[in-house]
Tab-separated table of C-alpha atoms in Angstrom:
chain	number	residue	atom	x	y	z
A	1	UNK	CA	0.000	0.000	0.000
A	2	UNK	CA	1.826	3.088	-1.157
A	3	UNK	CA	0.959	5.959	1.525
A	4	UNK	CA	1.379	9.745	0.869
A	5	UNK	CA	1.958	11.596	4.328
A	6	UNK	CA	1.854	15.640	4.190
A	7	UNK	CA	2.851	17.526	6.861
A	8	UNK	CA	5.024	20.813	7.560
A	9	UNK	CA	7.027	19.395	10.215
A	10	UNK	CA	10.166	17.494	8.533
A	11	UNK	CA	10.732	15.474	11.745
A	12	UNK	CA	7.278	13.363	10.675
A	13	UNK	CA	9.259	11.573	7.921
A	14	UNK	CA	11.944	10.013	10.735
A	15	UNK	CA	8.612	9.215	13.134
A	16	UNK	CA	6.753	7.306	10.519
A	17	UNK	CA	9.544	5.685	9.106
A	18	UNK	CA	10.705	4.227	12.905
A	19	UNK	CA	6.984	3.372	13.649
A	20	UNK	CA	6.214	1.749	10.638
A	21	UNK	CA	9.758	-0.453	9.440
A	22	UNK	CA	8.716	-3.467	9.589
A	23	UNK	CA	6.378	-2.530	7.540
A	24	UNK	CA	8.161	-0.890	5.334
A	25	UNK	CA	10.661	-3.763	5.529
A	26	UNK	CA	8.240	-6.551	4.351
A	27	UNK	CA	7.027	-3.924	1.469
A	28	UNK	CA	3.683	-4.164	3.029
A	29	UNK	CA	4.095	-0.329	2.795
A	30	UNK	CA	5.255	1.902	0.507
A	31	UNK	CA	5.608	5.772	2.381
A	32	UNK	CA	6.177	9.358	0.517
A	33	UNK	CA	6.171	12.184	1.943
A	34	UNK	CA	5.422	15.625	1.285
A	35	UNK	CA	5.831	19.109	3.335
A	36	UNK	CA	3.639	21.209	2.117
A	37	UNK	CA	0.050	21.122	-0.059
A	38	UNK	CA	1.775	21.850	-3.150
A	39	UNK	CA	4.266	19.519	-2.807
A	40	UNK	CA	1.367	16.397	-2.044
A	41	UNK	CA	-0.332	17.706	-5.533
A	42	UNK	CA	2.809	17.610	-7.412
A	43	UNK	CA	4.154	13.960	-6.081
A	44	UNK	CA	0.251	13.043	-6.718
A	45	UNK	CA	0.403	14.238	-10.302
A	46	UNK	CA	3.925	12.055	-10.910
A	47	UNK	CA	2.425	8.906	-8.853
A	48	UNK	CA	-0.482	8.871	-11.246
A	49	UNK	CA	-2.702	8.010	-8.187
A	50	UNK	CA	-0.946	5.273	-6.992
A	51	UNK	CA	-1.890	6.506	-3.338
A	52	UNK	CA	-4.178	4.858	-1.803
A	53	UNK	CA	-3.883	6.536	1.280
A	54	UNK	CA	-3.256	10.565	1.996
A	55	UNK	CA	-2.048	10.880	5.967
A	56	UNK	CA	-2.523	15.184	5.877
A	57	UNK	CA	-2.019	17.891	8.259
A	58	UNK	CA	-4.484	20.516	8.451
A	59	UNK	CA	-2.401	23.264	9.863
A	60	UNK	CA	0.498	24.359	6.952
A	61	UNK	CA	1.336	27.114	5.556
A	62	UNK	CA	0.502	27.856	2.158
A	63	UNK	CA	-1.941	25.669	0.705
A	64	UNK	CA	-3.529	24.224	4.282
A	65	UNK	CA	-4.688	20.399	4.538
A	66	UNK	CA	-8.318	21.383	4.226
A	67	UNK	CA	-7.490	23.378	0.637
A	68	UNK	CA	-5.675	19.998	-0.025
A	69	UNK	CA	-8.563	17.720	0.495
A	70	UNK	CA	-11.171	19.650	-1.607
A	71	UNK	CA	-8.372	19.909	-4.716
A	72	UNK	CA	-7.824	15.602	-4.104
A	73	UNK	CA	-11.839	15.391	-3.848
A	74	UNK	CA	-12.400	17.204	-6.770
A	75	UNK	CA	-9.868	16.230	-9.262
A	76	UNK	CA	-9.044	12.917	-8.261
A	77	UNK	CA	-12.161	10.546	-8.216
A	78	UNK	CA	-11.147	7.417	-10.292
A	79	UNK	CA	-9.882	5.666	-7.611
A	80	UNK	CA	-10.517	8.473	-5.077
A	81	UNK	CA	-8.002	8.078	-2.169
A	82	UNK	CA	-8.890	7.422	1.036
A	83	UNK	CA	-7.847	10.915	2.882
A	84	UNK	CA	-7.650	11.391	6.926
A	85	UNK	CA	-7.153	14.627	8.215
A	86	UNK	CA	-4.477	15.104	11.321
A	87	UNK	CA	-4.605	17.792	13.347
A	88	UNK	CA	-3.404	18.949	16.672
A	89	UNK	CA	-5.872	20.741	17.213
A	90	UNK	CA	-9.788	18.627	17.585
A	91	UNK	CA	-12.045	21.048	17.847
A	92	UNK	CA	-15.234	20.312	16.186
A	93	UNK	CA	-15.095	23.394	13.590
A	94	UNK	CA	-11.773	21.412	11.856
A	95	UNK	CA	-13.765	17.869	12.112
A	96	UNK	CA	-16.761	18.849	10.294
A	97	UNK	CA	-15.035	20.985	7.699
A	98	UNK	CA	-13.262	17.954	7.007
A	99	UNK	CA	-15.963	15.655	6.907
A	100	UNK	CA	-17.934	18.014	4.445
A	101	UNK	CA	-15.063	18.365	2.576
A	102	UNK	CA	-15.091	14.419	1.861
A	103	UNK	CA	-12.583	13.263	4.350
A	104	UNK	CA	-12.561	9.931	5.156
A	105	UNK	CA	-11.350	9.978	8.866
A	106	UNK	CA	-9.933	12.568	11.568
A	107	UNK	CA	-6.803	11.782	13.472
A	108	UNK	CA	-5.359	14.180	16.311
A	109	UNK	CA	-1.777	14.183	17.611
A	110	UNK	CA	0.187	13.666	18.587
A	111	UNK	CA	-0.866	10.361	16.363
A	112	UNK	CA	-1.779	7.092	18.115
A	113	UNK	CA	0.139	4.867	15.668
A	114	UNK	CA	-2.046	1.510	17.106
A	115	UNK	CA	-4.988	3.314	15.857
A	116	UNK	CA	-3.046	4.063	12.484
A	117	UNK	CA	-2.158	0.434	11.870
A	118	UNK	CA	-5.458	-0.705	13.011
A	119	UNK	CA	-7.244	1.746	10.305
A	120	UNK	CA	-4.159	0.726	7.783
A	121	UNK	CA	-5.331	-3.012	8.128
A	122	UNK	CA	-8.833	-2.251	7.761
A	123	UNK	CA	-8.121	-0.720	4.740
A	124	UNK	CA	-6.336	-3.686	3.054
C-alpha cells in the first residue's frame, strides 16, 4: 500500500519511518512524503494516483490540509483516495469541515500509531 503523508514538520518523515519499518521492511508499505500542499499535488500528479492513502495535516502554511482535500476530492475521483485529516488541534469546527469536505477519517496528535495500523489493516 503506497501511503502519501503531508505535513510541515520534517521530523514526521523520521517518526513514521521508525513506527512503521517493519512494515516498510516486508514492502507491506510503501511511504512518501510531502511538506507542504503543493508539494502532495505535485508527487500526486507524478504517482499517477498510486496513493491509496493521503495521511494530511491541516495546519500548513501555504496551501492548508483542508485546501488539499477539496483539490484531491475534486480532481481525483477514479480511484478516489482514502484521505484522513491530522490535526493537533480537535475542535469540532476542523472535524466537520473535514468531513464536508469528503474526508474519510480525523486523526489528532500527537498520532496514536495503534490506531493508524489498526485503520491501515482495515483498509487492506
Amino acid at each position: 500500500m503506497k501511503i502519501l503523508v503531508v505535513d510541515d514538520e520534517q521530523d514526521v518523515k523520521v517518526l513514521f519511518q521508525q513506527r512503521f519499518r517493519k512494515e516498510i521492511r516486508k514492502k507491506e508499505l510503501y511511504f512518501v512524503f510531502a511538506f507542504s500542499g503543493e508539494e502532495a499535488l505535485q508527487k500526486m500528479a507524478s504517482m499517477e494516483q498510486e496513493a491509496v492513502l493521503i495521511l494530511s495535516d491541516i495546519n500548513m502554511p501555504g496551501m492548508s490540509g483542508l485546501e488539499l482535500l477539496k483539490n484531491i476530492k475534486e480532481n481525483y475521483v477514479a480511484p478516489p483516495p482514502v484521505v484522513m485529516m491530522v490535526t493537533a488541534y480537535g475542535d469540532e469546527e476542523n472535524r466537520n469541515t473535514s468531513k464536508q469536505l469528503g474526508a474519510d477519517d480525523f486523526l489528532t496528535k500527537p498520532l496514536d500509531f495503534n490506531e493508524l495500523k489498526n485503520k491501515l489493516k482495515d483498509l487492506t
